[in-house]
Structure formats: structure tokens, C-alpha cells
Amino acid sequence: MELHKNVPATKSWLCCTMLLFAVAAFWSAEPAQAQAGTGPSRETEPVVLTGSMFPDVAGDDISRMAAFRWDAVLESFELIRFQIDEKKVKVFWLGSPWEFSQTLYDVAGDEGGILDGDDELVFLFQDSGPQAPAEAEWPLGTGLIRHEIAVTNPDQLSDVRWVYLFNLTGWQPPAGYVTWDASQFSDISSTLFELDYVDRWVLEGYRVNSPCGTGVDLIDRVKARTGVVGNPLTETEEDWNNTAIYLGGIVGPVRAIRSVRGAASALNTFHHDIIYHSMWEREVTLRVHPIGRITLYLDWLPQPNMTYLASNVSGGVAVDGDDDSEVSLERPSWEIIRGSYGGLALMANPVPSPYVDEMNRYYRDDDRFDDAPDETYIDEDDSAFGNFGLQGVNFTGDESTGVVTRFRVYPLCSDTGDAAAGAGFRNLWDNPFITAVSPQWRTLGPIRNLLNTDGPIQVTQSWPAVNGAEAYRVYASDTADLPRESWTLLTETTGLTFTDPKDPVTRFYSVVPVSGGDEGDW
């Protein structure tokens, strides 16, 4: 490890070698349209892991983390679309009778960019690959630890794929599957579908893009209504929107996240949307004073060959503006709207709560019924055409007690969707991927062949290249037996020599290889 500046010594090293990686062609790939929009597919499903599964890199800089898959043909690692979203638990009204906590995505960037246990790491299943050979060369610039992530398809246990999480310096994230500018007023889109946001609670457009659909707007709005049972509805998403606060958004290579707080007088209500290439999730946490009814639903626009199906209406009913008495209040496990312009599959998962008596299906197909209490916006269609969603009855809590409902939506191509598809989408949600994470380390260095060249006014240290090192750190000490942390860092260089002015004082040197910001062995 140490060397008097006038005395040569030898060092040796053992390590795996590294390769540069090519990524441009891979980044341009999109999920196959033959799968997205035509029915349930594991390929375009997200794999979501938590930071708690990676304790060896807890507290590390997430901007230095990158995910790769192994390409068996090229025999190298390929960078994949991957992102880490930080989360936080925030306490509101601390010390008051209304104190409550809310788990939020860190859309404001308050968490400092380091990996915590509740952060989420996400990629698409289709971007995983075969297991890398143990002797495979690590990508250039990666650190000394990686995590091998095994992902098993629960529908076919022999279908196991792998992704590798590395620390990597100087990498740029690839273009994302989802496009958005993170504004509260702008649309969020993928090549498969688009959501047309107008404001915090106001979502007035849903489109299935060509060639899967036609690209025309399919809905009047995503709506919210409140009131007492048996009386006209008294509050709309416009009222909710007026007092809401847009918290912010995240858009990365895999997904976009959009967060809002407040809904009319329910200032402690929260909702967030998560949009992937082929799926949209919404979570709503209602914190409301006692109220008779809250309804969350989609109001559709007419299109040819429009049909509503559900797990308990598997034969389907025509969506034609004539109310269908055979559709009961019993909440189904899945619902589908299909038509010639496109459609979707929807599932609602209300979390059991003591603060609401019932969570029922809401369905109304009546073109004579105006579901707005007044003319609240210009493009109101003045009808309830294929309305369906969820209705909660008799909320008994207050502004600190949360009632949580999670929704999941899958876009469907034109004239696509049946009972088998609905059950298949439900299975994707109920049976997520099986994941296992294994940390793996490698050795870099030590350098044992440090050569000292003594000149009249300077001394030069030189060393052989360490395969896999992207730089070298040169340390010095006046005493050879000091612990590592007591040595003085003189420089970091990508070269293989270091020249120091000659000094009458005895000096010892040590050169350490570096990769991904991590130092190898001394």
C-alpha cells in the first residue's frame, strides 16, 4: 500500500473488466402496440420496489442509480428506462385534535435526493432480461456494488427475468414513455392514450390514440358529486377545484405523478394520479365532514357500438342513453366500456373504513338526466351517458379521518374488451410480480505495481492501468502505518502518472483505483 518516494514497490489486483454500453436504439423502443390496449399483458405492467429492499445503498444519491438489463446477443449490459420516486410522510395540524398524517410523493423535492425505505423504484416488466453471467463485465463507470433484481411472472412461474441496479456517474436518463410538462393545466400522454387536464380536479378529456383507437375525446369529464341521499347533487368537481392546491408533478422515464390537495370544504382531501404508458392509477383520500353521498365517476360521450360490461354484468348492456335497470348497486371487481372509438377497463379498490357505511357501484345511462346542479361549465353535455364509477354512502368522519379509494384504468383499443379481458386486468392488480433483490460486490484493485522515478527536482509515481477503473486517487502520508482515513488526498486523475515536487521529508504514496465514485482496495 505505502511507498517511500525513492523506493520502488509492487502491487497486484484482481477484478472483473468493464464495457462501454450502447443505449440509443434501446431507448427508442416503445411497448408493443400488439399488447398494449388489446387486453391484459404483463409486458407493459410496472414492477414497483421500495427502497427498503436495498439497505446496502440506503442514503445514497438516487441520481447516481441506474438500471440495466443483460443482452445475451451483444453480451453486454443495456441501460433501461427506470426511475426512483421519493416519498414522505407529512404530519398536518400537529398537536391539534385534527392532527393527521399523509403519505405523499415528493413532488416538491424536499427529501434531498437520497434513497429512503419508502421511496419507489420502478421499471416495466418488458424492459427486464435474462440473468447476466457471473463473469459478465460491469458497465464502465459503475461502483463496487450492484443489486440483482429477479422478477417472476405470477401467471407463469418459469418466466423469471432480471434487472441490475448499479451506481453510475455521468449518465443521462433516457426519454420517457410518458410526455408531460408537469403543469396542472397540461395534458399527459403516451403513444397509447392521453388525459386532457384543465386544472387541479378538472380532467375533461380521455383519448385512445391511433392506431389502437381513433384519438377522439371519449368522455365529457371525470366527475365528482356530493349531496344527501335522495336529494339533488349539490357540489361538483368545479367546487372541489376552486379551493384545491396543486402540489406539483413528477415526470420520469417510466411514469408521471400528479398531486393535488383539497376539495371544496374538505381541505385535507388528497388525490394523486400515476400515469404509465399503458395504465393510469388514481388514489383519492377523502377527509370530509359528515355527508350523505360522494360519487366519483366517468361521464362518457356517445360513440358507435358502445357497451358496458362488468364482473356481474358479463353479458354487457348497450350504452345508448336508456337507463338499464339490470345494473345493480353491487360493486363489481372490474368494469369495461368498449366502443368503436376506444374504451377502457376500470377497477376500484376502496380501503375498508369505519368512516363510510357503503361503497357501491354508480351507473347511470340516461341521456335525459343532467348530472350537473347548474350550468357549471361551457361544454357540459347535459346528460348522463354511460356514467359509471363509485359512490360512497353516509360518511361519518371529519377533516382528519381518511377514506381511501384506489382506481386503476387500462386503455382499450376500438371495439375491444370482454369478460375474459376484465378478469385478466383484475388478475394483474390482485397478483403483482414476485420480486427478490440480491446485493453483489466486486473487487477493484489494489494496485501493487507502483513505480517511483526519482528526478533532480521532482519525483514521479506511475502505475499500470486497472481494468475497470475510470480514475485514480493519489494519497500521501509522512508515516506509512497510518489508517486509511488519515492519508491526504493529493489528486484524482484519469492518467497513469503523478509528479510531485521533491521534498527532503520522507513521504509515502498510495494510488487507489476509482469507479462510479467508489474506491477500490488499498
Short mmCIF file of C-alpha atoms in Angstrom, two decimals:
data_model
loop_
_atom_site.label_atom_id
_atom_site.label_comp_id
_atom_site.label_asym_id
_atom_site.label_seq_id
_atom_site.Cartn_x
_atom_site.Cartn_y
_atom_site.Cartn_z
CA MET A 1 0.00 0.00 0.00
CA GLU A 2 2.68 2.53 1.00
CA LEU A 3 5.85 3.62 -0.74
CA HIS A 4 8.78 5.84 0.20
CA LYS A 5 9.17 8.19 -2.71
CA ASN A 6 12.68 6.93 -3.56
CA VAL A 7 11.93 3.19 -3.26
CA PRO A 8 10.01 1.11 -5.84
CA ALA A 9 7.44 -1.45 -4.76
CA THR A 10 4.95 -3.83 -6.37
CA LYS A 11 1.16 -4.04 -6.28
CA SER A 12 -1.25 -6.51 -7.88
CA TRP A 13 -5.02 -6.51 -8.48
CA LEU A 14 -7.86 -8.85 -9.37
CA CYS A 15 -11.13 -7.59 -10.77
CA CYS A 16 -13.67 -8.06 -13.46
CA THR A 17 -13.40 -5.90 -16.57
CA MET A 18 -15.96 -3.43 -17.87
CA LEU A 19 -17.56 -2.47 -21.15
CA LEU A 20 -18.98 0.68 -22.60
CA PHE A 21 -22.68 0.36 -23.31
CA ALA A 22 -24.81 1.39 -26.29
CA VAL A 23 -28.26 2.68 -25.44
CA ALA A 24 -29.74 4.88 -28.19
CA ALA A 25 -31.54 2.13 -30.07
CA PHE A 26 -32.94 0.57 -26.92
CA TRP A 27 -34.25 3.84 -25.51
CA SER A 28 -36.30 4.45 -28.64
CA ALA A 29 -38.29 1.25 -28.16
CA GLU A 30 -41.97 1.52 -27.21
CA PRO A 31 -44.20 -1.14 -25.67
CA ALA A 32 -45.63 -3.26 -28.45
CA GLN A 33 -48.99 -1.95 -29.66
CA ALA A 34 -50.00 -5.57 -30.26
CA GLN A 35 -50.04 -5.95 -26.48
CA ALA A 36 -50.96 -2.52 -25.15
CA GLY A 37 -54.67 -1.77 -25.47
CA THR A 38 -55.77 -5.16 -26.78
CA GLY A 39 -56.04 -7.00 -23.47
CA PRO A 40 -54.19 -7.91 -20.28
CA SER A 41 -50.42 -8.17 -20.70
CA ARG A 42 -47.69 -8.49 -18.11
CA GLU A 43 -45.19 -6.97 -20.54
CA THR A 44 -46.30 -3.36 -20.05
CA GLU A 45 -47.00 -3.72 -16.32
CA PRO A 46 -44.78 -1.75 -13.92
CA VAL A 47 -42.50 -3.51 -11.46
CA VAL A 48 -42.52 -1.38 -8.29
CA LEU A 49 -39.99 -1.94 -5.50
CA THR A 50 -39.36 0.02 -2.31
CA GLY A 51 -36.12 1.49 -1.05
CA SER A 52 -36.30 -0.80 1.98
CA MET A 53 -35.32 -3.67 -0.35
CA PHE A 54 -31.91 -2.00 -0.94
CA PRO A 55 -30.45 -1.43 2.56
CA ASP A 56 -26.84 -1.52 1.33
CA VAL A 57 -27.35 1.71 -0.63
CA ALA A 58 -29.71 3.46 1.80
CA GLY A 59 -28.78 7.12 1.97
CA ASP A 60 -27.04 7.07 -1.42
CA ASP A 61 -27.63 9.69 -4.10
CA ILE A 62 -30.50 8.46 -6.28
CA SER A 63 -29.27 10.50 -9.25
CA ARG A 64 -26.32 8.07 -9.42
CA MET A 65 -28.53 4.97 -9.61
CA ALA A 66 -29.25 3.39 -12.98
CA ALA A 67 -30.85 0.14 -14.08
CA PHE A 68 -29.61 -2.26 -16.76
CA ARG A 69 -30.65 -5.49 -18.38
CA TRP A 70 -28.33 -8.11 -19.83
CA ASP A 71 -28.31 -8.52 -23.62
CA ALA A 72 -27.30 -12.11 -24.30
CA VAL A 73 -26.73 -11.44 -28.01
CA LEU A 74 -24.42 -8.46 -27.57
CA GLU A 75 -23.04 -9.93 -24.33
CA SER A 76 -23.23 -6.59 -22.56
CA PHE A 77 -25.47 -4.59 -20.24
CA GLU A 78 -28.04 -2.18 -21.69
CA LEU A 79 -29.41 0.84 -19.84
CA ILE A 80 -33.21 0.70 -19.43
CA ARG A 81 -35.93 3.19 -18.57
CA PHE A 82 -36.10 3.34 -14.80
CA GLN A 83 -36.90 5.91 -12.14
CA ILE A 84 -36.90 6.41 -8.39
CA ASP A 85 -39.68 8.48 -6.84
CA GLU A 86 -39.14 9.77 -3.33
CA LYS A 87 -41.98 9.63 -0.80
CA LYS A 88 -42.54 11.26 2.56
CA VAL A 89 -44.98 11.04 5.44
CA LYS A 90 -46.12 14.52 6.38
CA VAL A 91 -47.95 15.37 9.62
CA PHE A 92 -50.59 18.10 9.43
CA TRP A 93 -52.11 20.11 12.29
CA LEU A 94 -49.53 18.72 14.70
CA GLY A 95 -50.75 18.72 18.31
CA SER A 96 -54.33 19.69 17.46
CA PRO A 97 -57.43 17.49 17.75
CA TRP A 98 -57.37 17.29 13.92
CA GLU A 99 -53.81 16.01 13.59
CA PHE A 100 -53.34 13.54 10.74
CA SER A 101 -50.55 12.19 8.55
CA GLN A 102 -50.46 11.71 4.80
CA THR A 103 -48.02 9.76 2.65
CA LEU A 104 -47.09 11.89 -0.34
CA TYR A 105 -44.88 11.61 -3.37
CA ASP A 106 -42.16 14.22 -3.01
CA VAL A 107 -43.28 16.44 -5.87
CA ALA A 108 -41.67 19.46 -4.16
CA GLY A 109 -38.19 17.91 -3.91
CA ASP A 110 -37.96 18.19 -0.12
CA GLU A 111 -36.37 14.79 0.54
CA GLY A 112 -32.86 15.68 -0.62
CA GLY A 113 -32.40 13.14 -3.38
CA ILE A 114 -31.21 10.25 -1.20
CA LEU A 115 -32.67 6.75 -1.08
CA ASP A 116 -35.05 6.08 1.83
CA GLY A 117 -37.00 2.98 2.74
CA ASP A 118 -40.35 4.26 1.46
CA ASP A 119 -39.08 5.50 -1.92
CA GLU A 120 -40.29 3.63 -5.00
CA LEU A 121 -38.07 2.16 -7.74
CA VAL A 122 -39.97 1.33 -10.93
CA PHE A 123 -39.45 -0.12 -14.42
CA LEU A 124 -41.61 -2.03 -16.90
CA PHE A 125 -41.52 -5.82 -16.99
CA GLN A 126 -40.79 -5.78 -20.73
CA ASP A 127 -37.53 -3.95 -20.04
CA SER A 128 -36.11 -6.77 -17.92
CA GLY A 129 -33.98 -9.51 -19.47
CA PRO A 130 -32.07 -12.74 -18.90
CA GLN A 131 -29.77 -13.29 -15.96
CA ALA A 132 -26.27 -12.00 -16.54
CA PRO A 133 -23.39 -14.50 -16.33
CA ALA A 134 -21.39 -14.22 -13.13
CA GLU A 135 -18.29 -13.27 -15.13
CA ALA A 136 -20.09 -10.59 -17.18
CA GLU A 137 -18.25 -7.28 -17.46
CA TRP A 138 -19.82 -4.47 -15.44
CA PRO A 139 -20.66 -1.23 -17.28
CA LEU A 140 -17.95 1.41 -17.31
CA GLY A 141 -18.25 3.96 -14.53
CA THR A 142 -20.26 1.79 -12.14
CA GLY A 143 -19.45 1.43 -8.47
CA LEU A 144 -18.39 -1.60 -6.49
CA ILE A 145 -21.88 -2.83 -5.56
CA ARG A 146 -24.85 -3.74 -7.69
CA HIS A 147 -28.24 -5.28 -6.96
CA GLU A 148 -29.60 -8.18 -8.98
CA ILE A 149 -33.40 -7.91 -9.14
CA ALA A 150 -35.25 -11.10 -10.06
CA VAL A 151 -38.84 -10.60 -11.28
CA THR A 152 -41.18 -13.59 -11.57
CA ASN A 153 -44.40 -13.58 -13.56
CA PRO A 154 -47.01 -14.97 -11.11
CA ASP A 155 -49.08 -16.32 -14.02
CA GLN A 156 -46.13 -18.35 -15.31
CA LEU A 157 -43.60 -19.08 -12.59
CA SER A 158 -41.00 -20.25 -15.10
CA ASP A 159 -40.97 -16.73 -16.60
CA VAL A 160 -38.24 -15.12 -14.49
CA ARG A 161 -36.38 -12.03 -15.67
CA TRP A 162 -33.67 -9.83 -14.22
CA VAL A 163 -32.70 -6.18 -13.90
CA TYR A 164 -29.44 -4.87 -12.41
CA LEU A 165 -29.24 -1.71 -10.31
CA PHE A 166 -25.82 -0.02 -10.40
CA ASN A 167 -24.33 3.19 -9.05
CA LEU A 168 -23.19 5.10 -12.11
CA THR A 169 -21.62 8.52 -12.61
CA GLY A 170 -22.22 10.80 -15.56
CA TRP A 171 -25.25 9.07 -17.08
CA GLN A 172 -28.25 10.78 -18.63
CA PRO A 173 -31.78 9.38 -18.20
CA PRO A 174 -33.42 8.19 -21.43
CA ALA A 175 -36.52 9.69 -22.99
CA GLY A 176 -39.65 8.65 -21.14
CA TYR A 177 -42.65 6.53 -22.01
CA VAL A 178 -44.90 9.40 -20.84
CA THR A 179 -44.89 13.02 -22.03
CA TRP A 180 -45.84 15.93 -19.74
CA ASP A 181 -44.54 19.35 -18.69
CA ALA A 182 -45.65 18.88 -15.02
CA SER A 183 -48.13 21.77 -15.20
CA GLN A 184 -51.57 21.50 -13.59
CA PHE A 185 -53.14 22.71 -16.85
CA SER A 186 -51.46 20.39 -19.37
CA ASP A 187 -52.18 17.01 -20.89
CA ILE A 188 -50.35 13.80 -20.02
CA SER A 189 -49.85 11.35 -22.86
CA SER A 190 -48.14 8.21 -24.08
CA THR A 191 -48.22 6.73 -27.55
CA LEU A 192 -51.25 4.70 -26.38
CA PHE A 193 -53.52 7.23 -24.65
CA GLU A 194 -53.92 10.81 -23.44
CA LEU A 195 -55.50 12.53 -20.43
CA ASP A 196 -56.62 16.13 -21.01
CA TYR A 197 -56.25 18.07 -17.75
CA VAL A 198 -57.69 21.57 -17.49
CA ASP A 199 -56.98 22.25 -13.81
CA ARG A 200 -56.41 20.63 -10.43
CA TRP A 201 -59.54 18.41 -10.29
CA VAL A 202 -60.75 19.03 -13.83
CA LEU A 203 -59.98 16.25 -16.31
CA GLU A 204 -62.16 16.76 -19.35
CA GLY A 205 -60.63 14.52 -21.98
CA TYR A 206 -59.61 10.89 -22.43
CA ARG A 207 -58.33 9.64 -25.80
CA VAL A 208 -57.08 6.31 -27.11
CA ASN A 209 -54.50 7.19 -29.73
CA SER A 210 -54.29 5.80 -33.25
CA PRO A 211 -53.78 3.10 -34.37
CA CYS A 212 -55.21 1.50 -31.22
CA GLY A 213 -58.14 3.95 -31.11
CA THR A 214 -59.20 6.97 -33.12
CA GLY A 215 -57.71 9.73 -30.95
CA VAL A 216 -61.07 11.48 -30.42
CA ASP A 217 -62.18 12.56 -26.94
CA LEU A 218 -64.30 9.82 -25.34
CA ILE A 219 -65.56 11.49 -22.14
CA ASP A 220 -67.44 14.56 -21.02
CA ARG A 221 -65.41 14.64 -17.81
CA VAL A 222 -64.09 12.75 -14.84
CA LYS A 223 -66.62 13.94 -12.29
CA ALA A 224 -67.20 14.29 -8.56
CA ARG A 225 -70.59 14.90 -6.95
CA THR A 226 -71.64 15.32 -3.32
CA GLY A 227 -75.01 15.66 -1.61
CA VAL A 228 -77.53 13.92 0.60
CA VAL A 229 -79.14 10.67 -0.47
CA GLY A 230 -82.42 11.27 -2.29
CA ASN A 231 -81.81 14.97 -2.97
CA PRO A 232 -80.25 16.68 -5.99
CA LEU A 233 -76.49 16.72 -6.10
CA THR A 234 -75.16 19.95 -4.65
CA GLU A 235 -71.42 20.03 -5.35
CA THR A 236 -69.24 19.27 -8.37
CA GLU A 237 -65.60 18.89 -9.32
CA GLU A 238 -65.68 22.61 -10.15
CA ASP A 239 -66.34 23.39 -6.47
CA TRP A 240 -63.63 20.94 -5.45
CA ASN A 241 -61.25 22.55 -7.91
CA ASN A 242 -61.83 26.11 -6.69
CA THR A 243 -60.28 25.52 -3.25
CA ALA A 244 -57.74 22.86 -4.22
CA ILE A 245 -53.97 23.35 -4.28
CA TYR A 246 -51.81 21.86 -7.00
CA LEU A 247 -48.89 20.31 -5.11
CA GLY A 248 -46.77 19.53 -8.15
CA GLY A 249 -45.75 16.78 -10.50
CA ILE A 250 -43.00 14.34 -11.38
CA VAL A 251 -42.27 13.03 -14.85
CA GLY A 252 -39.55 10.47 -15.48
CA PRO A 253 -38.54 7.76 -17.93
CA VAL A 254 -41.28 5.37 -16.72
CA ARG A 255 -44.21 7.36 -15.30
CA ALA A 256 -45.72 10.71 -14.40
CA ILE A 257 -47.16 11.59 -10.97
CA ARG A 258 -49.59 14.46 -10.38
CA SER A 259 -50.64 15.52 -6.83
CA VAL A 260 -53.48 17.75 -5.56
CA ARG A 261 -54.67 18.75 -2.08
CA GLY A 262 -58.15 19.95 -1.16
CA ALA A 263 -61.74 19.59 -2.41
CA ALA A 264 -64.22 22.40 -1.58
CA SER A 265 -64.51 22.48 2.23
CA ALA A 266 -62.53 19.23 2.53
CA LEU A 267 -59.14 20.94 2.60
CA ASN A 268 -57.40 17.79 3.88
CA THR A 269 -58.51 15.62 0.96
CA PHE A 270 -55.67 14.46 -1.32
CA HIS A 271 -55.52 12.75 -4.67
CA HIS A 272 -52.71 11.76 -6.96
CA ASP A 273 -52.59 10.27 -10.45
CA ILE A 274 -49.85 7.95 -11.73
CA ILE A 275 -49.68 7.56 -15.50
CA TYR A 276 -47.70 4.85 -17.27
CA HIS A 277 -47.51 4.03 -20.97
CA SER A 278 -50.44 1.60 -20.78
CA MET A 279 -52.14 2.27 -17.45
CA TRP A 280 -53.45 5.05 -15.20
CA GLU A 281 -53.81 4.84 -11.42
CA ARG A 282 -55.62 7.28 -9.14
CA GLU A 283 -55.69 7.31 -5.34
CA VAL A 284 -58.18 9.54 -3.52
CA THR A 285 -58.07 10.11 0.26
CA LEU A 286 -61.32 11.79 1.30
CA ARG A 287 -61.29 13.66 4.62
CA VAL A 288 -64.75 15.15 4.90
CA HIS A 289 -67.31 16.25 7.47
CA PRO A 290 -70.42 14.03 7.77
CA ILE A 291 -72.12 13.90 4.39
CA GLY A 292 -74.69 11.66 2.77
CA ARG A 293 -73.05 10.78 -0.51
CA ILE A 294 -69.91 11.25 -2.62
CA THR A 295 -69.74 9.95 -6.18
CA LEU A 296 -66.58 9.65 -8.30
CA TYR A 297 -67.19 8.62 -11.91
CA LEU A 298 -66.56 8.99 -15.64
CA ASP A 299 -69.24 10.63 -17.79
CA TRP A 300 -68.92 9.38 -21.37
CA LEU A 301 -69.69 10.85 -24.76
CA PRO A 302 -71.67 8.72 -27.24
CA GLN A 303 -69.86 6.57 -29.80
CA PRO A 304 -70.91 3.69 -32.08
CA ASN A 305 -71.23 0.14 -30.71
CA MET A 306 -70.85 1.29 -27.11
CA THR A 307 -71.24 -1.42 -24.45
CA TYR A 308 -70.84 -1.57 -20.67
CA LEU A 309 -69.62 -4.82 -19.09
CA ALA A 310 -68.71 -5.73 -15.52
CA SER A 311 -67.84 -8.79 -13.47
CA ASN A 312 -71.54 -9.04 -12.53
CA VAL A 313 -72.83 -7.81 -15.94
CA SER A 314 -70.62 -10.10 -18.02
CA GLY A 315 -73.05 -10.23 -20.95
CA GLY A 316 -72.94 -6.46 -21.24
CA VAL A 317 -75.60 -3.80 -21.78
CA ALA A 318 -75.81 -1.26 -24.58
CA VAL A 319 -74.76 2.28 -23.68
CA ASP A 320 -77.43 4.17 -25.61
CA GLY A 321 -78.90 6.74 -23.22
CA ASP A 322 -81.69 4.43 -21.99
CA ASP A 323 -81.29 3.52 -18.32
CA ASP A 324 -80.54 -0.14 -17.59
CA SER A 325 -82.35 -1.46 -14.53
CA GLU A 326 -80.40 -4.75 -14.62
CA VAL A 327 -77.22 -2.96 -13.47
CA SER A 328 -77.32 -3.21 -9.67
CA LEU A 329 -75.56 -1.24 -6.93
CA GLU A 330 -73.35 -4.23 -6.10
CA ARG A 331 -69.76 -3.14 -6.66
CA PRO A 332 -68.05 -5.25 -9.34
CA SER A 333 -64.42 -6.34 -9.34
CA TRP A 334 -63.94 -4.87 -12.83
CA GLU A 335 -65.83 -2.74 -15.37
CA ILE A 336 -65.36 -2.12 -19.09
CA ILE A 337 -66.65 0.44 -21.56
CA ARG A 338 -66.00 -0.54 -25.18
CA GLY A 339 -66.85 1.24 -28.42
CA SER A 340 -65.71 1.91 -31.96
CA TYR A 341 -63.55 4.88 -30.93
CA GLY A 342 -61.88 3.14 -27.97
CA GLY A 343 -62.63 2.29 -24.36
CA LEU A 344 -61.15 1.29 -21.03
CA ALA A 345 -61.21 -1.21 -18.19
CA LEU A 346 -61.62 0.20 -14.68
CA MET A 347 -61.23 -1.29 -11.21
CA ALA A 348 -61.94 0.37 -7.87
CA ASN A 349 -60.43 -0.79 -4.58
CA PRO A 350 -61.91 1.11 -1.62
CA VAL A 351 -59.90 0.52 1.55
CA PRO A 352 -62.27 -0.66 4.33
CA SER A 353 -63.03 2.26 6.64
CA PRO A 354 -65.23 2.82 9.72
CA TYR A 355 -66.00 6.32 8.41
CA VAL A 356 -68.23 5.33 5.48
CA ASP A 357 -71.18 2.91 5.55
CA GLU A 358 -71.21 1.71 1.93
CA MET A 359 -69.10 1.83 -1.22
CA ASN A 360 -71.32 0.91 -4.17
CA ARG A 361 -71.24 0.90 -7.93
CA TYR A 362 -72.54 4.06 -9.56
CA TYR A 363 -74.05 3.55 -13.02
CA ARG A 364 -76.45 5.72 -14.98
CA ASP A 365 -77.11 5.64 -18.71
CA ASP A 366 -79.81 8.28 -19.18
CA ASP A 367 -79.43 10.95 -21.85
CA ARG A 368 -82.35 12.87 -20.30
CA PHE A 369 -80.65 13.29 -16.91
CA ASP A 370 -78.49 16.36 -16.37
CA ASP A 371 -75.97 15.35 -13.72
CA ALA A 372 -74.88 18.94 -13.00
CA PRO A 373 -76.79 21.03 -10.43
CA ASP A 374 -76.43 24.02 -12.76
CA GLU A 375 -74.58 25.03 -15.91
CA THR A 376 -71.15 24.88 -14.34
CA TYR A 377 -69.02 24.87 -17.50
CA ILE A 378 -69.39 25.66 -21.18
CA ASP A 379 -69.03 22.17 -22.64
CA GLU A 380 -71.41 20.43 -20.20
CA ASP A 381 -73.22 17.73 -22.21
CA ASP A 382 -76.41 17.95 -20.07
CA SER A 383 -76.79 14.18 -19.92
CA ALA A 384 -75.62 11.09 -18.10
CA PHE A 385 -74.35 8.97 -20.94
CA GLY A 386 -72.73 5.77 -19.73
CA ASN A 387 -71.78 7.23 -16.35
CA PHE A 388 -70.01 4.70 -14.15
CA GLY A 389 -67.77 4.74 -11.11
CA LEU A 390 -68.02 4.55 -7.33
CA GLN A 391 -70.46 6.00 -4.81
CA GLY A 392 -69.84 6.22 -1.06
CA VAL A 393 -72.89 6.49 1.20
CA ASN A 394 -73.05 8.09 4.66
CA PHE A 395 -69.63 9.47 5.52
CA THR A 396 -69.36 9.85 9.31
CA GLY A 397 -65.80 11.10 9.89
CA ASP A 398 -64.26 14.55 9.98
CA GLU A 399 -61.45 16.52 8.35
CA SER A 400 -58.79 14.31 9.98
CA THR A 401 -60.18 10.84 9.16
CA GLY A 402 -59.29 9.44 5.77
CA VAL A 403 -61.36 7.23 3.46
CA VAL A 404 -59.03 5.87 0.76
CA THR A 405 -60.01 4.53 -2.66
CA ARG A 406 -57.61 3.34 -5.35
CA PHE A 407 -58.58 3.18 -9.00
CA ARG A 408 -56.78 1.52 -11.89
CA VAL A 409 -57.58 2.14 -15.57
CA TYR A 410 -56.35 0.28 -18.66
CA PRO A 411 -56.99 1.87 -22.09
CA LEU A 412 -58.62 -0.38 -24.69
CA CYS A 413 -58.44 -0.24 -28.47
CA SER A 414 -61.52 0.25 -30.64
CA ASP A 415 -64.19 -2.45 -30.20
CA THR A 416 -62.00 -4.31 -27.71
CA GLY A 417 -62.84 -5.77 -24.29
CA ASP A 418 -64.85 -8.70 -22.96
CA ALA A 419 -65.38 -10.60 -19.72
CA ALA A 420 -62.12 -12.53 -20.11
CA ALA A 421 -60.22 -9.27 -20.53
CA GLY A 422 -61.88 -7.76 -17.47
CA ALA A 423 -60.95 -10.76 -15.33
CA GLY A 424 -57.43 -10.65 -16.75
CA PHE A 425 -56.95 -7.00 -15.84
CA ARG A 426 -58.22 -7.72 -12.34
CA ASN A 427 -55.67 -10.51 -12.05
CA LEU A 428 -52.85 -8.11 -12.93
CA TRP A 429 -53.79 -5.95 -9.94
CA ASP A 430 -54.54 -8.73 -7.47
CA ASN A 431 -51.42 -10.75 -8.27
CA PRO A 432 -48.40 -8.46 -8.69
CA PHE A 433 -44.94 -9.59 -9.70
CA ILE A 434 -42.85 -11.67 -7.30
CA THR A 435 -39.55 -9.89 -6.71
CA ALA A 436 -36.27 -10.73 -4.99
CA VAL A 437 -33.23 -8.47 -4.58
CA SER A 438 -29.64 -9.70 -4.11
CA PRO A 439 -26.71 -7.33 -3.45
CA GLN A 440 -23.49 -8.25 -5.24
CA TRP A 441 -19.99 -6.82 -4.79
CA ARG A 442 -16.86 -6.80 -6.91
CA THR A 443 -13.19 -6.13 -6.24
CA LEU A 444 -11.30 -3.21 -7.82
CA GLY A 445 -7.60 -3.16 -7.07
CA PRO A 446 -5.43 -2.97 -5.07
CA ILE A 447 -2.55 -1.57 -7.14
CA ARG A 448 0.69 -3.39 -6.23
CA ASN A 449 2.97 -2.20 -9.05
CA LEU A 450 3.59 1.44 -8.15
CA LEU A 451 6.87 2.62 -9.72
CA ASN A 452 8.85 5.53 -8.25
CA THR A 453 11.08 7.58 -10.61
CA ASP A 454 13.40 9.92 -8.74
CA GLY A 455 14.48 13.08 -10.60
CA PRO A 456 16.66 16.04 -9.56
CA ILE A 457 13.75 18.30 -8.54
CA GLN A 458 10.69 16.08 -8.68
CA VAL A 459 9.52 12.54 -8.15
CA THR A 460 7.07 10.70 -10.41
CA GLN A 461 4.77 7.83 -9.47
CA SER A 462 3.47 5.60 -12.29
CA TRP A 463 1.27 2.53 -12.28
CA PRO A 464 -0.36 0.05 -14.69
CA ALA A 465 -3.98 0.58 -15.75
CA VAL A 466 -6.57 -1.24 -13.68
CA ASN A 467 -9.19 -2.73 -15.98
CA GLY A 468 -12.50 -1.22 -14.88
CA ALA A 469 -11.12 1.90 -13.24
CA GLU A 470 -12.33 5.24 -14.56
CA ALA A 471 -9.91 7.30 -12.43
CA TYR A 472 -7.19 7.03 -9.78
CA ARG A 473 -6.77 8.82 -6.46
CA VAL A 474 -3.26 9.56 -5.25
CA TYR A 475 -2.79 9.72 -1.47
CA ALA A 476 0.28 10.66 0.57
CA SER A 477 1.40 10.37 4.17
CA ASP A 478 4.55 11.12 6.15
CA THR A 479 4.00 7.88 8.08
CA ALA A 480 3.46 4.52 6.41
CA ASP A 481 1.32 2.87 9.08
CA LEU A 482 -1.44 5.49 9.41
CA PRO A 483 -5.02 4.25 8.94
CA ARG A 484 -6.55 4.85 5.52
CA GLU A 485 -8.71 7.81 6.58
CA SER A 486 -5.60 9.68 7.83
CA TRP A 487 -3.86 9.80 4.45
CA THR A 488 -4.05 13.07 2.46
CA LEU A 489 -5.71 13.07 -0.96
CA LEU A 490 -3.38 14.85 -3.40
CA THR A 491 -5.31 14.47 -6.65
CA GLU A 492 -7.71 12.41 -8.71
CA THR A 493 -6.55 11.70 -12.25
CA THR A 494 -7.56 9.65 -15.25
CA GLY A 495 -3.90 9.26 -16.20
CA LEU A 496 -1.35 6.70 -15.04
CA THR A 497 1.30 9.05 -13.60
CA PHE A 498 1.61 11.68 -10.88
CA THR A 499 4.51 14.11 -10.43
CA ASP A 500 5.30 15.71 -7.07
CA PRO A 501 7.98 18.32 -6.19
CA LYS A 502 10.92 16.72 -4.45
CA ASP A 503 10.86 17.18 -0.70
CA PRO A 504 13.59 16.38 1.85
CA VAL A 505 10.93 14.95 4.15
CA THR A 506 10.23 11.25 3.71
CA ARG A 507 6.88 10.70 2.02
CA PHE A 508 4.80 7.63 1.26
CA TYR A 509 2.33 7.28 -1.61
CA SER A 510 -0.68 5.09 -2.32
CA VAL A 511 -2.73 5.01 -5.53
CA VAL A 512 -6.30 3.71 -5.41
CA PRO A 513 -8.49 2.88 -8.44
CA VAL A 514 -11.94 4.51 -8.60
CA SER A 515 -15.14 3.54 -10.41
CA GLY A 516 -18.58 5.07 -10.06
CA GLY A 517 -17.22 7.31 -7.31
CA ASP A 518 -16.30 4.27 -5.20
CA GLU A 519 -12.71 3.49 -4.24
CA GLY A 520 -11.23 0.06 -4.76
CA ASP A 521 -8.99 -1.79 -2.35
CA TRP A 522 -5.76 -0.30 -0.99
#
